[in-house]
PDB file of C-alpha atoms in Angstrom:
ATOM      1  CA  MET A   1      80.254 103.498 107.944  1.00 97.00           C
ATOM      2  CA  PHE A   2      78.785 106.242 106.182  1.00 98.00           C
ATOM      3  CA  ALA A   3      80.218 107.174 102.698  1.00 98.00           C
ATOM      4  CA  SER A   4      78.448 110.531 101.138  1.00 98.00           C
ATOM      5  CA  ASP A   5      79.249 112.271  97.923  1.00 98.00           C
ATOM      6  CA  LEU A   6      80.077 115.531  98.428  1.00 98.00           C
ATOM      7  CA  ASP A   7      78.987 117.557  95.590  1.00 96.00           C
ATOM      8  CA  ARG A   8      75.162 119.026  95.912  1.00 96.00           C
ATOM      9  CA  THR A   9      74.577 116.367  98.223  1.00 97.00           C
ATOM     10  CA  LEU A  10      76.800 117.468 101.236  1.00 97.00           C
ATOM     11  CA  ILE A  11      78.647 120.796  99.709  1.00 98.00           C
ATOM     12  CA  TYR A  12      77.151 123.137  97.382  1.00 97.00           C
ATOM     13  CA  SER A  13      78.505 125.854  95.167  1.00 96.00           C
ATOM     14  CA  ALA A  14      76.619 128.554  95.251  1.00 95.00           C
ATOM     15  CA  ALA A  15      74.848 128.269  92.202  1.00 93.00           C
ATOM     16  CA  ALA A  16      73.606 124.941  93.332  1.00 95.00           C
ATOM     17  CA  LEU A  17      72.457 126.296  96.966  1.00 96.00           C
ATOM     18  CA  GLY A  18      68.650 126.587  96.055  1.00 94.00           C
ATOM     19  CA  LEU A  19      67.847 128.851  98.283  1.00 93.00           C
ATOM     20  CA  THR A  20      63.910 129.971  98.816  1.00 89.00           C
ATOM     21  CA  GLY A  21      62.081 132.674 100.457  1.00 85.00           C
ATOM     22  CA  PRO A  22      63.293 135.907 102.006  1.00 91.00           C
ATOM     23  CA  ASP A  23      66.463 136.564 102.712  1.00 92.00           C
ATOM     24  CA  ASN A  24      66.184 136.945 106.009  1.00 90.00           C
ATOM     25  CA  MET A  25      65.079 133.484 106.703  1.00 90.00           C
ATOM     26  CA  ALA A  26      68.117 131.877 104.598  1.00 92.00           C
ATOM     27  CA  PRO A  27      70.156 129.511 106.620  1.00 95.00           C
ATOM     28  CA  ARG A  28      73.578 130.386 107.928  1.00 96.00           C
ATOM     29  CA  LEU A  29      76.338 128.840 105.660  1.00 97.00           C
ATOM     30  CA  LEU A  30      79.720 127.911 106.221  1.00 97.00           C
ATOM     31  CA  CYS A  31      82.131 127.853 103.589  1.00 98.00           C
ATOM     32  CA  VAL A  32      84.294 124.771 103.472  1.00 98.00           C
ATOM     33  CA  GLU A  33      86.287 125.563  99.827  1.00 98.00           C
ATOM     34  CA  VAL A  34      87.945 128.303  98.334  1.00 97.00           C
ATOM     35  CA  TYR A  35      89.096 127.951  95.547  1.00 97.00           C
ATOM     36  CA  GLN A  36      91.322 130.573  93.618  1.00 96.00           C
ATOM     37  CA  ALA A  37      91.043 133.060  96.834  1.00 96.00           C
ATOM     38  CA  LYS A  38      86.960 132.774  96.142  1.00 97.00           C
ATOM     39  CA  PRO A  39      84.753 131.130  98.348  1.00 97.00           C
ATOM     40  CA  LEU A  40      83.412 128.051  96.343  1.00 97.00           C
ATOM     41  CA  SER A  41      81.152 125.343  97.980  1.00 98.00           C
ATOM     42  CA  TYR A  42      78.908 125.680 101.603  1.00 98.00           C
ATOM     43  CA  LEU A  43      76.971 123.779 104.197  1.00 97.00           C
ATOM     44  CA  THR A  44      74.592 125.040 106.311  1.00 97.00           C
ATOM     45  CA  GLU A  45      75.880 125.332 110.222  1.00 97.00           C
ATOM     46  CA  THR A  46      73.040 123.051 110.979  1.00 97.00           C
ATOM     47  CA  ALA A  47      74.446 120.527 108.011  1.00 98.00           C
ATOM     48  CA  ALA A  48      77.755 121.206 110.219  1.00 98.00           C
ATOM     49  CA  GLU A  49      76.685 119.961 113.422  1.00 97.00           C
ATOM     50  CA  LEU A  50      75.449 116.965 111.626  1.00 98.00           C
ATOM     51  CA  LEU A  51      78.100 116.202 109.881  1.00 98.00           C
ATOM     52  CA  ARG A  52      80.361 116.080 113.540  1.00 97.00           C
ATOM     53  CA  ARG A  53      77.863 113.818 115.019  1.00 97.00           C
ATOM     54  CA  ALA A  54      77.919 111.672 112.355  1.00 97.00           C
ATOM     55  CA  ALA A  55      81.635 111.488 112.116  1.00 97.00           C
ATOM     56  CA  ASP A  56      81.043 110.634 115.655  1.00 96.00           C
ATOM     57  CA  ALA A  57      78.482 108.200 115.187  1.00 96.00           C
ATOM     58  CA  THR A  58      79.573 106.280 111.903  1.00 97.00           C
ATOM     59  CA  VAL A  59      83.073 105.605 109.891  1.00 97.00           C
ATOM     60  CA  LEU A  60      82.375 109.105 107.880  1.00 98.00           C
ATOM     61  CA  VAL A  61      84.144 108.510 104.553  1.00 98.00           C
ATOM     62  CA  PRO A  62      83.905 111.347 101.867  1.00 98.00           C
ATOM     63  CA  THR A  63      83.149 109.273  98.714  1.00 98.00           C
ATOM     64  CA  THR A  64      84.066 111.824  95.009  1.00 97.00           C
ATOM     65  CA  THR A  65      84.444 111.581  91.614  1.00 96.00           C
ATOM     66  CA  ARG A  66      86.783 114.891  92.292  1.00 96.00           C
ATOM     67  CA  THR A  67      90.327 114.254  92.155  1.00 97.00           C
ATOM     68  CA  ARG A  68      92.853 114.192  94.908  1.00 98.00           C
ATOM     69  CA  GLU A  69      93.778 117.904  95.106  1.00 97.00           C
ATOM     70  CA  GLN A  70      89.879 119.061  94.733  1.00 97.00           C
ATOM     71  CA  TYR A  71      88.838 117.147  97.116  1.00 98.00           C
ATOM     72  CA  GLN A  72      91.876 118.241  99.242  1.00 96.00           C
ATOM     73  CA  ARG A  73      90.535 121.740  99.006  1.00 97.00           C
ATOM     74  CA  VAL A  74      87.679 120.739 101.254  1.00 98.00           C
ATOM     75  CA  ARG A  75      87.931 121.789 105.193  1.00 97.00           C
ATOM     76  CA  LEU A  76      85.034 119.859 106.702  1.00 97.00           C
ATOM     77  CA  PRO A  77      84.404 121.050 109.660  1.00 97.00           C
ATOM     78  CA  ILE A  78      85.333 117.687 111.071  1.00 97.00           C
ATOM     79  CA  PRO A  79      88.986 116.200 111.732  1.00 96.00           C
ATOM     80  CA  THR A  80      90.649 114.122 108.851  1.00 95.00           C
ATOM     81  CA  PRO A  81      88.679 111.081 108.144  1.00 97.00           C
ATOM     82  CA  ALA A  82      90.513 108.099 108.177  1.00 97.00           C
ATOM     83  CA  TYR A  83      88.440 107.464 105.097  1.00 98.00           C
ATOM     84  CA  ALA A  84      88.186 108.678 101.896  1.00 98.00           C
ATOM     85  CA  ILE A  85      87.545 108.062  98.502  1.00 98.00           C
ATOM     86  CA  CYS A  86      88.371 109.804  95.340  1.00 98.00           C
ATOM     87  CA  ALA A  87      88.703 109.643  91.417  1.00 98.00           C
ATOM     88  CA  ASN A  88      85.284 107.771  91.517  1.00 97.00           C
ATOM     89  CA  GLY A  89      87.259 104.757  93.480  1.00 98.00           C
ATOM     90  CA  GLY A  90      90.350 105.225  91.721  1.00 98.00           C
ATOM     91  CA  HIS A  91      92.190 106.472  94.788  1.00 98.00           C
ATOM     92  CA  LEU A  92      91.835 105.287  98.537  1.00 98.00           C
ATOM     93  CA  LEU A  93      93.070 108.083 100.640  1.00 98.00           C
ATOM     94  CA  VAL A  94      94.031 106.655 104.584  1.00 98.00           C
ATOM     95  CA  ASP A  95      94.349 109.466 106.684  1.00 96.00           C
ATOM     96  CA  GLY A  96      94.303 111.638 103.841  1.00 95.00           C
ATOM     97  CA  ARG A  97      97.200 109.646 102.145  1.00 97.00           C
ATOM     98  CA  THR A  98      97.170 107.672  99.173  1.00 98.00           C
ATOM     99  CA  ASP A  99      96.832 103.828  99.764  1.00 98.00           C
ATOM    100  CA  GLU A 100      99.468 103.361  96.951  1.00 98.00           C
ATOM    101  CA  ASP A 101      98.227  99.358  96.641  1.00 98.00           C
ATOM    102  CA  TRP A 102      94.987 100.158  96.106  1.00 98.00           C
ATOM    103  CA  HIS A 103      95.494 102.039  93.633  1.00 98.00           C
ATOM    104  CA  ALA A 104      98.323  99.804  91.679  1.00 98.00           C
ATOM    105  CA  ALA A 105      95.194  97.496  92.124  1.00 97.00           C
ATOM    106  CA  VAL A 106      92.339  99.890  90.104  1.00 98.00           C
ATOM    107  CA  ARG A 107      95.384  99.917  87.360  1.00 97.00           C
ATOM    108  CA  THR A 108      95.595  96.345  87.420  1.00 97.00           C
ATOM    109  CA  ARG A 109      91.950  95.743  86.584  1.00 97.00           C
ATOM    110  CA  LEU A 110      91.372  98.673  84.067  1.00 97.00           C
ATOM    111  CA  THR A 111      94.556  97.184  82.145  1.00 97.00           C
ATOM    112  CA  ASP A 112      93.017  93.788  81.924  1.00 97.00           C
ATOM    113  CA  GLU A 113      89.525  94.530  81.536  1.00 97.00           C
ATOM    114  CA  CYS A 114      89.261  97.969  79.423  1.00 97.00           C
ATOM    115  CA  ALA A 115      90.498  99.871  76.316  1.00 98.00           C
ATOM    116  CA  PRO A 116      93.396 102.504  77.029  1.00 98.00           C
ATOM    117  CA  LEU A 117      92.741 105.658  78.198  1.00 98.00           C
ATOM    118  CA  ALA A 118      94.523 107.044  75.494  1.00 97.00           C
ATOM    119  CA  GLU A 119      92.208 105.307  73.019  1.00 98.00           C
ATOM    120  CA  VAL A 120      89.130 106.664  74.313  1.00 98.00           C
ATOM    121  CA  ARG A 121      90.562 110.641  74.489  1.00 97.00           C
ATOM    122  CA  ALA A 122      91.199 109.860  70.882  1.00 97.00           C
ATOM    123  CA  HIS A 123      87.331 109.129  69.953  1.00 98.00           C
ATOM    124  CA  LEU A 124      86.830 112.008  72.238  1.00 97.00           C
ATOM    125  CA  ARG A 125      88.422 114.156  70.224  1.00 95.00           C
ATOM    126  CA  ALA A 126      87.994 112.820  66.674  1.00 96.00           C
ATOM    127  CA  THR A 127      84.008 113.149  67.608  1.00 97.00           C
ATOM    128  CA  ALA A 128      83.475 116.331  69.437  1.00 97.00           C
ATOM    129  CA  ASP A 129      82.483 119.016  67.878  1.00 97.00           C
ATOM    130  CA  PRO A 130      84.554 122.322  68.514  1.00 96.00           C
ATOM    131  CA  ALA A 131      80.647 124.173  67.718  1.00 96.00           C
ATOM    132  CA  TRP A 132      79.456 122.774  71.151  1.00 97.00           C
ATOM    133  CA  LEU A 133      82.613 120.996  72.823  1.00 97.00           C
ATOM    134  CA  LEU A 134      84.215 123.628  75.594  1.00 97.00           C
ATOM    135  CA  LYS A 135      86.300 121.741  77.533  1.00 96.00           C
ATOM    136  CA  GLU A 136      88.252 118.362  77.160  1.00 96.00           C
ATOM    137  CA  ARG A 137      89.678 117.014  80.701  1.00 96.00           C
ATOM    138  CA  VAL A 138      91.129 113.645  82.293  1.00 97.00           C
ATOM    139  CA  ALA A 139      91.211 113.095  85.957  1.00 97.00           C
ATOM    140  CA  GLU A 140      94.044 111.651  87.502  1.00 97.00           C
ATOM    141  CA  GLU A 141      94.822 109.822  84.085  1.00 97.00           C
ATOM    142  CA  LEU A 142      91.768 107.012  85.383  1.00 98.00           C
ATOM    143  CA  PHE A 143      89.058 108.844  83.370  1.00 98.00           C
ATOM    144  CA  ALA A 144      87.745 111.590  80.811  1.00 98.00           C
ATOM    145  CA  TYR A 145      85.078 114.131  80.964  1.00 96.00           C
ATOM    146  CA  LEU A 146      84.420 116.964  78.593  1.00 97.00           C
ATOM    147  CA  VAL A 147      82.467 119.952  79.295  1.00 97.00           C
ATOM    148  CA  VAL A 148      79.865 120.969  76.988  1.00 97.00           C
ATOM    149  CA  ASP A 149      77.706 123.461  75.510  1.00 97.00           C
ATOM    150  CA  ARG A 150      74.177 121.421  76.170  1.00 94.00           C
ATOM    151  CA  ALA A 151      72.085 123.481  74.172  1.00 95.00           C
ATOM    152  CA  GLN A 152      74.747 122.564  70.994  1.00 97.00           C
ATOM    153  CA  LEU A 153      74.809 119.400  71.707  1.00 97.00           C
ATOM    154  CA  PRO A 154      73.333 116.675  69.148  1.00 96.00           C
ATOM    155  CA  PRO A 155      70.843 114.343  71.016  1.00 93.00           C
ATOM    156  CA  THR A 156      72.128 111.455  69.555  1.00 96.00           C
ATOM    157  CA  TRP A 157      75.781 112.218  70.478  1.00 97.00           C
ATOM    158  CA  VAL A 158      75.810 110.476  73.789  1.00 96.00           C
ATOM    159  CA  LYS A 159      74.049 107.554  72.718  1.00 96.00           C
ATOM    160  CA  GLU A 160      76.596 106.992  70.041  1.00 97.00           C
ATOM    161  CA  LEU A 161      79.179 107.379  72.016  1.00 98.00           C
ATOM    162  CA  THR A 162      77.977 105.440  74.645  1.00 97.00           C
ATOM    163  CA  GLU A 163      77.115 102.679  71.744  1.00 98.00           C
ATOM    164  CA  TRP A 164      81.251 102.657  71.041  1.00 98.00           C
ATOM    165  CA  ALA A 165      82.399 102.772  74.509  1.00 98.00           C
ATOM    166  CA  GLU A 166      80.140  99.610  76.374  1.00 97.00           C
ATOM    167  CA  PRO A 167      82.312  96.894  74.080  1.00 98.00           C
ATOM    168  CA  ARG A 168      85.347  98.745  75.307  1.00 98.00           C
ATOM    169  CA  GLY A 169      84.744  98.479  78.767  1.00 98.00           C
ATOM    170  CA  TRP A 170      83.234 102.736  79.597  1.00 98.00           C
ATOM    171  CA  THR A 171      80.790 104.081  80.966  1.00 96.00           C
ATOM    172  CA  VAL A 172      79.402 107.110  79.558  1.00 96.00           C
ATOM    173  CA  SER A 173      76.947 109.857  81.248  1.00 92.00           C
ATOM    174  CA  LEU A 174      75.925 113.127  81.294  1.00 91.00           C
ATOM    175  CA  GLN A 175      75.883 114.961  83.856  1.00 86.00           C
ATOM    176  CA  GLY A 176      74.804 118.081  83.586  1.00 84.00           C
ATOM    177  CA  ARG A 177      77.341 120.604  81.248  1.00 91.00           C
ATOM    178  CA  LYS A 178      79.915 117.255  81.743  1.00 93.00           C
ATOM    179  CA  ILE A 179      79.882 114.058  79.620  1.00 96.00           C
ATOM    180  CA  TYR A 180      82.114 111.113  82.024  1.00 96.00           C
ATOM    181  CA  ALA A 181      83.884 108.735  80.033  1.00 98.00           C
ATOM    182  CA  VAL A 182      84.548 106.181  82.804  1.00 98.00           C
ATOM    183  CA  PRO A 183      86.326 102.597  83.014  1.00 98.00           C
ATOM    184  CA  ARG A 184      83.662 100.138  83.944  1.00 96.00           C
ATOM    185  CA  PRO A 185      85.842  98.895  86.736  1.00 96.00           C
ATOM    186  CA  LEU A 186      86.600 102.167  88.661  1.00 97.00           C
ATOM    187  CA  THR A 187      83.057 102.577  91.044  1.00 97.00           C
ATOM    188  CA  LYS A 188      82.896 104.126  94.207  1.00 98.00           C
ATOM    189  CA  SER A 189      80.947 100.663  95.506  1.00 98.00           C
ATOM    190  CA  ALA A 190      84.204  98.968  95.334  1.00 98.00           C
ATOM    191  CA  ALA A 191      86.472 101.035  96.992  1.00 98.00           C
ATOM    192  CA  MET A 192      83.466 101.407  99.547  1.00 98.00           C
ATOM    193  CA  ALA A 193      83.454  97.705 100.110  1.00 98.00           C
ATOM    194  CA  GLU A 194      87.303  97.779 100.715  1.00 98.00           C
ATOM    195  CA  VAL A 195      86.555 100.349 103.649  1.00 98.00           C
ATOM    196  CA  ALA A 196      84.038  98.096 104.704  1.00 98.00           C
ATOM    197  CA  ARG A 197      86.115  95.187 105.063  1.00 97.00           C
ATOM    198  CA  ARG A 198      89.021  96.998 106.585  1.00 98.00           C
ATOM    199  CA  THR A 199      86.848  98.331 109.141  1.00 97.00           C
ATOM    200  CA  GLY A 200      84.278  95.508 109.577  1.00 97.00           C
ATOM    201  CA  ALA A 201      81.445  98.004 109.752  1.00 96.00           C
ATOM    202  CA  ARG A 202      78.808  95.791 109.181  1.00 93.00           C
ATOM    203  CA  THR A 203      76.058  98.288 107.674  1.00 96.00           C
ATOM    204  CA  THR A 204      76.721 100.803 105.200  1.00 97.00           C
ATOM    205  CA  LEU A 205      74.949 104.010 104.488  1.00 98.00           C
ATOM    206  CA  ALA A 206      75.423 106.358 101.480  1.00 98.00           C
ATOM    207  CA  ALA A 207      74.287 109.128  99.974  1.00 98.00           C
ATOM    208  CA  GLY A 208      74.952 110.585  96.357  1.00 97.00           C
ATOM    209  CA  ASP A 209      72.737 112.565  94.098  1.00 96.00           C
ATOM    210  CA  SER A 210      74.850 111.866  90.284  1.00 94.00           C
ATOM    211  CA  LEU A 211      74.384 109.219  88.256  1.00 92.00           C
ATOM    212  CA  LEU A 212      77.966 107.814  88.599  1.00 94.00           C
ATOM    213  CA  ASP A 213      76.320 107.812  92.397  1.00 97.00           C
ATOM    214  CA  ALA A 214      73.949 105.101  91.368  1.00 96.00           C
ATOM    215  CA  ASP A 215      76.728 102.061  91.990  1.00 97.00           C
ATOM    216  CA  LEU A 216      77.638 103.262  95.622  1.00 98.00           C
ATOM    217  CA  LEU A 217      73.601 103.640  96.262  1.00 98.00           C
ATOM    218  CA  LEU A 218      72.855 100.397  95.352  1.00 98.00           C
ATOM    219  CA  ALA A 219      75.542  98.542  97.252  1.00 98.00           C
ATOM    220  CA  ALA A 220      75.089  99.956 100.631  1.00 98.00           C
ATOM    221  CA  ASP A 221      72.781  98.678 103.151  1.00 97.00           C
ATOM    222  CA  HIS A 222      70.128 101.915 103.192  1.00 98.00           C
ATOM    223  CA  ALA A 223      70.865 105.151 100.866  1.00 98.00           C
ATOM    224  CA  TRP A 224      69.445 108.296 100.196  1.00 98.00           C
ATOM    225  CA  ARG A 225      69.026 110.722  96.860  1.00 98.00           C
ATOM    226  CA  PRO A 226      68.616 114.298  96.951  1.00 97.00           C
ATOM    227  CA  GLY A 227      65.386 115.999  95.224  1.00 96.00           C
ATOM    228  CA  HIS A 228      67.458 117.008  92.724  1.00 96.00           C
ATOM    229  CA  GLY A 229      70.250 115.946  91.068  1.00 93.00           C
ATOM    230  CA  GLU A 230      70.444 113.457  87.860  1.00 92.00           C
ATOM    231  CA  LEU A 231      69.344 110.513  90.303  1.00 95.00           C
ATOM    232  CA  ALA A 232      66.262 112.911  90.815  1.00 96.00           C
ATOM    233  CA  GLU A 233      65.750 114.124  87.190  1.00 93.00           C
ATOM    234  CA  THR A 234      65.490 110.412  85.704  1.00 92.00           C
ATOM    235  CA  GLY A 235      63.422 108.992  88.273  1.00 94.00           C
ATOM    236  CA  TRP A 236      66.267 106.474  89.260  1.00 95.00           C
ATOM    237  CA  GLN A 237      65.045 104.677  92.373  1.00 94.00           C
ATOM    238  CA  ALA A 238      65.531 101.845  94.212  1.00 97.00           C
ATOM    239  CA  PRO A 239      63.861  99.486  97.455  1.00 97.00           C
ATOM    240  CA  HIS A 240      66.747 100.524 100.085  1.00 97.00           C
ATOM    241  CA  VAL A 241      66.926 104.368  98.998  1.00 98.00           C
ATOM    242  CA  THR A 242      65.185 106.721  99.838  1.00 97.00           C
ATOM    243  CA  ALA A 243      64.380 109.896  97.680  1.00 97.00           C
ATOM    244  CA  VAL A 244      64.143 112.672  99.863  1.00 96.00           C
ATOM    245  CA  ALA A 245      61.919 115.408  98.621  1.00 95.00           C
ATOM    246  CA  ASP A 246      64.521 118.791  99.652  1.00 95.00           C
ATOM    247  CA  ARG A 247      66.270 119.965  97.197  1.00 96.00           C
ATOM    248  CA  GLY A 248      69.711 122.870  97.366  1.00 96.00           C
ATOM    249  CA  VAL A 249      71.886 122.717 100.524  1.00 97.00           C
ATOM    250  CA  GLY A 250      68.584 121.928 102.764  1.00 96.00           C
ATOM    251  CA  ALA A 251      68.576 118.295 101.208  1.00 97.00           C
ATOM    252  CA  GLY A 252      72.588 118.187 102.595  1.00 97.00           C
ATOM    253  CA  GLU A 253      70.658 118.908 105.968  1.00 96.00           C
ATOM    254  CA  ARG A 254      67.904 116.320 105.759  1.00 97.00           C
ATOM    255  CA  ILE A 255      70.346 113.622 104.626  1.00 98.00           C
ATOM    256  CA  LEU A 256      72.451 113.723 107.497  1.00 98.00           C
ATOM    257  CA  ALA A 257      69.550 113.457 110.001  1.00 97.00           C
ATOM    258  CA  GLU A 258      68.544 111.150 108.421  1.00 97.00           C
ATOM    259  CA  ALA A 259      71.608 108.786 108.093  1.00 97.00           C
ATOM    260  CA  LEU A 260      72.269 109.818 111.912  1.00 96.00           C
ATOM    261  CA  ARG A 261      68.646 108.437 113.336  1.00 95.00           C
ATOM    262  CA  HIS A 262      69.047 105.268 110.899  1.00 94.00           C
ATOM    263  CA  ALA A 263      72.466 104.902 112.645  1.00 92.00           C
ATOM    264  CA  ALA A 264      71.521 104.989 115.880  1.00 89.00           C
ATOM    265  CA  ALA A 265      68.706 102.669 115.150  1.00 84.00           C
TER     266      ALA A 265
END
């Protein structure tokens, strides 16, 4: 089984492509997401072919913090995957449809083990300064995130939020312009383990670039992270996680090629 993050791991916005060198040597790109009638996300044509091969060779599981609506905008060049993980593990899609039993089990864990989302949102609103807060959002009524002006964000604010959230069963991470507050039991790794159980997969592979992917990579038998993203910036590593040197859209090609070689071996 190959569980891979999407944004900045397999697919890339125009700003995240990281293209270098002469324009006439740039890779051919395939648009895989349109939002508000504008192209939004891409992968290279080479990566598209590797993705098709990966879908044939493994149980390919797109794994994302995106909501289901945001995920369903993405049109990967493969048939609808049998499984997909959305909302950081809060929703498991089976043949494109929500598995309500899985979601109910997740909700029960969150209720039993964590402070309610309303309490966390109230704290965020009370402590965030309009001088640097751009947006406050909730994803699938499961977790919250803020979009902030990083230049104006006080250097101690995230640390203080983390200290407040931890005893309430929540984790905090700063990724780019977003500050995520996520219940501790809400993980991609738990959903990956459930897919492995259902499919009987004996080996799990994973890929991701952000702090919210760390548990996924740690839970896999072998994993990859690109040369960009929060994990790379913090120097995060583990013995079974390969740090790919490639950055930008080329990293997607490299990760897919490495995953295919590992699956074949």
